[in-house]
Amino acid sequence: MRIWWFIDFKAKISDKKYLRIIYIYFSIITLITIMIWPSKSFDINKYFITDLFLIFSITHFIFITYLSSLTFSGNLIAEKEFKIINLARFSPFKIREIVRGRFLSNLLYLIFILLILLPFNLMISFSVEFSKIIVLNFLLLVDSLPIMGLGILWSTFSNSSINWLLHWTTYILFIIFPFLFPSTFFLFPLNNILWLVKAENILYLKVNFHPSRDLPIVIIFYLIIFLISILIAEKRLKYYQGVDKR
């Protein structure tokens, strides 16, 4: 496979607007950590969260999954230089190479973000076992998997308004709704994070998630969503490629 996607990745990490988003998030979460360290308590409007790792986990979850939805659906600036529809129409690459390349480029970008956040991860590890940090990063990638696939599918819509609508619908469905109602269904991504931090005793919520039984089902289910989304995206891009040739 040709390495055009690595150029796309380099364009992302060299774009100041991309980096600004990361550093703003890093500054905010670091400030919160300093504010609550070492008491590990935080009071906002009489709502108490007594676990530092819970704050760390949920903020990472919301940030990473939102960036996953935003980048894979092509709604950030660097996408304009490598718009997936234009690649299908005008580039010499095969459709499968284009889709795989888009996935690899954005996956590298997410890993790059996690590496930038590594100092904060190490700081948290003083209060939590480092193995939990590793599991959290794994769950973040697993939870982002269906969003990645759907994002690539949404990027094949040339109408930017429809793209944005589908992007936000995906995010609300997979993120906002389970954040407000985490006990509703174990297939919602946030339940994985709440299970990891044992938030039932902190947020007084009953998380309907049993790791040994449900995690394999979740991974398979997310993989199915990802693969179906990729296959549909490839068919849509073949249509654009065919239109250009005609």
Coordinates of C-alpha atoms in Angstrom, one line a residue:
M1 CA 0.0 0.0 0.0
R2 CA 1.3 3.4 -0.8
I3 CA 2.1 5.8 2.0
W4 CA -0.1 8.8 1.1
W5 CA -1.9 8.3 4.4
F6 CA 1.4 9.1 6.2
I7 CA 1.5 12.5 4.5
D8 CA -2.1 13.0 5.6
F9 CA -1.0 12.1 9.2
K10 CA 1.9 14.6 9.0
A11 CA -0.4 17.3 7.8
K12 CA -2.6 16.8 10.9
I13 CA 0.1 16.9 13.5
S14 CA 1.7 19.9 11.8
D15 CA -1.5 21.9 11.7
K16 CA -1.6 24.4 14.6
K17 CA -5.4 24.2 14.9
Y18 CA -5.1 20.5 15.5
L19 CA -2.4 20.9 18.1
R20 CA -4.3 23.8 19.8
I21 CA -7.2 21.5 20.5
I22 CA -5.0 18.9 22.1
Y23 CA -3.0 21.4 24.2
I24 CA -6.2 23.2 25.4
Y25 CA -7.6 19.9 26.6
F26 CA -4.3 18.9 28.2
S27 CA -4.1 22.2 30.1
I28 CA -7.7 21.9 31.3
I29 CA -7.4 18.4 32.6
T30 CA -4.0 19.2 34.2
L31 CA -5.5 22.2 35.9
I32 CA -8.4 20.1 37.3
T33 CA -5.9 17.5 38.5
I34 CA -3.8 20.1 40.3
M35 CA -7.0 21.6 41.9
I36 CA -8.1 18.3 43.4
W37 CA -4.7 16.8 44.2
P38 CA -4.1 15.2 46.7
S39 CA -7.5 15.3 48.3
K40 CA -9.1 13.5 45.3
S41 CA -12.4 15.3 45.8
F42 CA -14.1 17.7 43.5
D43 CA -17.3 19.6 44.3
I44 CA -19.4 21.2 41.5
N45 CA -22.9 22.4 42.5
K46 CA -23.0 19.9 45.4
Y47 CA -22.2 16.9 43.1
F48 CA -19.3 15.0 44.5
I49 CA -16.8 12.9 42.5
T50 CA -14.3 11.3 44.9
D51 CA -12.2 9.4 42.4
L52 CA -9.5 11.2 40.4
F53 CA -9.3 8.3 38.0
L54 CA -13.0 8.6 37.2
I55 CA -12.5 12.3 36.1
F56 CA -9.5 11.2 34.1
S57 CA -11.3 8.3 32.4
I58 CA -14.5 10.1 31.5
T59 CA -12.8 13.3 30.2
H60 CA -10.4 11.1 28.1
F61 CA -13.4 9.2 26.8
I62 CA -15.4 12.2 25.7
F63 CA -12.3 13.9 24.2
I64 CA -10.9 10.9 22.3
T65 CA -14.3 9.6 21.0
Y66 CA -15.3 13.1 19.8
L67 CA -12.0 13.6 18.0
S68 CA -12.5 10.1 16.5
S69 CA -15.9 11.1 15.2
L70 CA -14.7 14.5 14.0
T71 CA -11.5 13.3 12.2
F72 CA -12.9 10.1 10.6
S73 CA -15.9 11.9 9.3
G74 CA -13.6 14.4 7.6
N75 CA -14.8 17.5 9.5
L76 CA -11.4 18.9 10.4
I77 CA -9.3 21.3 8.2
A78 CA -6.6 18.8 7.0
E79 CA -9.4 16.8 5.4
K80 CA -9.7 19.5 2.7
E81 CA -6.3 18.6 1.3
F82 CA -7.1 14.8 1.2
K83 CA -10.8 14.7 0.8
I84 CA -11.8 11.1 0.5
I85 CA -14.2 11.7 -2.4
N86 CA -11.5 13.6 -4.4
L87 CA -9.1 10.8 -3.7
A88 CA -11.6 8.3 -5.2
R89 CA -12.1 10.5 -8.2
F90 CA -8.7 11.8 -9.1
S91 CA -6.0 9.7 -7.3
P92 CA -4.4 6.6 -8.8
F93 CA -5.1 4.6 -5.6
K94 CA -7.6 1.8 -5.4
I95 CA -10.7 2.3 -3.3
R96 CA -9.6 -0.2 -0.7
E97 CA -6.2 1.6 -0.4
I98 CA -8.0 4.9 0.1
V99 CA -10.2 3.6 2.8
R100 CA -7.5 1.7 4.6
G101 CA -5.2 4.7 4.3
R102 CA -7.8 7.0 5.8
F103 CA -8.2 4.6 8.7
L104 CA -4.5 4.3 9.3
S105 CA -3.9 8.0 9.1
N106 CA -6.5 8.8 11.7
L107 CA -5.6 5.9 13.9
L108 CA -2.0 7.2 14.0
Y109 CA -3.4 10.6 14.9
L110 CA -5.3 9.2 17.9
I111 CA -2.2 7.2 19.0
F112 CA -0.2 10.5 18.7
I113 CA -2.7 12.2 21.0
L114 CA -2.5 9.4 23.6
L115 CA 1.3 9.8 23.5
I116 CA 1.0 13.6 24.1
L117 CA -1.2 12.8 27.0
L118 CA 1.3 10.3 28.4
P119 CA 2.7 12.7 31.1
F120 CA -0.7 13.1 32.5
N121 CA -1.3 9.4 32.4
L122 CA 1.9 8.8 34.4
M123 CA 0.8 11.4 36.9
I124 CA -2.5 9.6 37.4
S125 CA -0.7 6.3 37.7
F126 CA 0.6 7.4 41.1
S127 CA -2.9 7.0 42.5
V128 CA -4.0 4.2 40.2
E129 CA -2.4 1.0 39.0
F130 CA -0.7 1.6 35.7
S131 CA -2.4 -1.5 34.3
K132 CA -5.6 0.4 34.6
I133 CA -4.2 3.1 32.4
I134 CA -3.3 0.5 29.7
V135 CA -6.8 -1.0 29.9
L136 CA -8.4 2.4 29.7
N137 CA -6.4 3.3 26.5
F138 CA -7.4 -0.1 25.1
L139 CA -11.1 0.5 25.9
L140 CA -10.8 4.0 24.3
L141 CA -9.7 2.5 21.0
V142 CA -12.3 -0.3 21.2
D143 CA -15.1 2.2 22.0
S144 CA -13.9 4.4 19.1
L145 CA -14.0 1.5 16.6
P146 CA -17.7 1.8 15.5
I147 CA -17.3 5.6 15.4
M148 CA -14.3 5.2 13.2
G149 CA -16.1 3.1 10.7
L150 CA -19.2 5.2 10.7
G151 CA -17.1 8.4 10.4
I152 CA -15.4 7.0 7.2
L153 CA -18.8 6.2 5.8
W154 CA -20.1 9.8 6.6
S155 CA -17.0 11.2 4.9
T156 CA -18.3 9.8 1.6
F157 CA -21.2 12.2 1.6
S158 CA -20.4 15.3 -0.5
N159 CA -23.0 17.4 1.2
S160 CA -21.3 18.9 4.3
S161 CA -24.6 19.6 6.1
I162 CA -25.6 15.9 5.9
N163 CA -22.0 14.9 7.0
W164 CA -22.2 17.2 10.0
L165 CA -25.8 15.9 10.9
L166 CA -24.6 12.3 10.7
H167 CA -21.5 13.1 12.7
W168 CA -23.5 14.6 15.5
T169 CA -26.1 11.9 15.4
T170 CA -23.4 9.3 15.8
Y171 CA -21.8 11.1 18.7
I172 CA -25.1 11.6 20.5
L173 CA -26.2 8.0 20.0
F174 CA -22.9 6.5 21.2
I175 CA -21.7 9.1 23.6
I176 CA -24.2 11.6 25.0
F177 CA -27.1 9.2 25.5
P178 CA -25.1 6.5 27.4
F179 CA -23.4 9.3 29.4
L180 CA -26.8 10.5 30.7
F181 CA -28.2 6.9 31.0
P182 CA -25.2 4.6 31.5
S183 CA -27.3 1.8 32.9
T184 CA -29.5 1.4 29.8
F185 CA -27.5 -1.1 27.7
F186 CA -24.1 -2.7 27.9
L187 CA -23.3 -2.2 24.2
F188 CA -23.0 1.6 24.7
P189 CA -19.4 2.5 24.9
L190 CA -19.3 4.5 28.1
N191 CA -20.3 1.4 30.1
N192 CA -16.9 0.0 29.4
I193 CA -15.2 2.9 31.1
L194 CA -17.6 3.0 34.0
W195 CA -17.0 -0.7 34.5
L196 CA -13.2 -0.1 34.6
V197 CA -13.4 2.7 37.3
K198 CA -16.2 0.9 39.2
A199 CA -18.3 4.1 39.2
E200 CA -21.4 2.4 40.8
N201 CA -20.1 3.4 44.2
I202 CA -19.3 6.9 43.2
L203 CA -22.1 8.0 40.9
Y204 CA -24.7 5.7 42.4
L205 CA -25.4 4.1 39.1
K206 CA -25.9 0.4 38.2
V207 CA -23.8 -0.3 35.2
N208 CA -25.2 -3.3 33.3
F209 CA -21.8 -4.6 32.2
H210 CA -20.0 -7.9 33.0
P211 CA -16.5 -7.9 31.5
S212 CA -16.0 -11.7 31.1
R213 CA -19.3 -12.2 29.4
D214 CA -20.0 -8.8 27.7
L215 CA -16.6 -7.6 26.5
P216 CA -16.2 -10.2 23.8
I217 CA -19.7 -9.5 22.6
V218 CA -19.0 -5.8 22.6
I219 CA -15.8 -6.2 20.5
I220 CA -17.5 -8.5 18.0
F221 CA -20.5 -6.1 17.7
Y222 CA -18.2 -3.1 17.2
L223 CA -16.2 -4.9 14.6
I224 CA -19.3 -5.8 12.7
I225 CA -20.4 -2.1 12.7
F226 CA -16.9 -1.1 11.6
L227 CA -16.7 -3.6 8.8
I228 CA -20.2 -3.0 7.5
S229 CA -19.5 0.8 7.5
I230 CA -16.2 0.3 5.6
L231 CA -17.9 -2.0 3.0
I232 CA -20.7 0.6 2.4
A233 CA -18.1 3.4 2.2
E234 CA -16.1 1.5 -0.4
K235 CA -19.2 1.0 -2.5
R236 CA -20.1 4.7 -2.3
L237 CA -16.6 5.6 -3.3
K238 CA -16.7 3.2 -6.3
Y239 CA -19.7 5.1 -7.4
Y240 CA -17.9 8.4 -7.3
Q241 CA -14.9 6.8 -9.1
G242 CA -17.3 5.5 -11.8
V243 CA -19.0 8.9 -12.2
D244 CA -15.6 10.5 -12.8
K245 CA -14.6 8.0 -15.4
R246 CA -17.9 8.3 -17.3

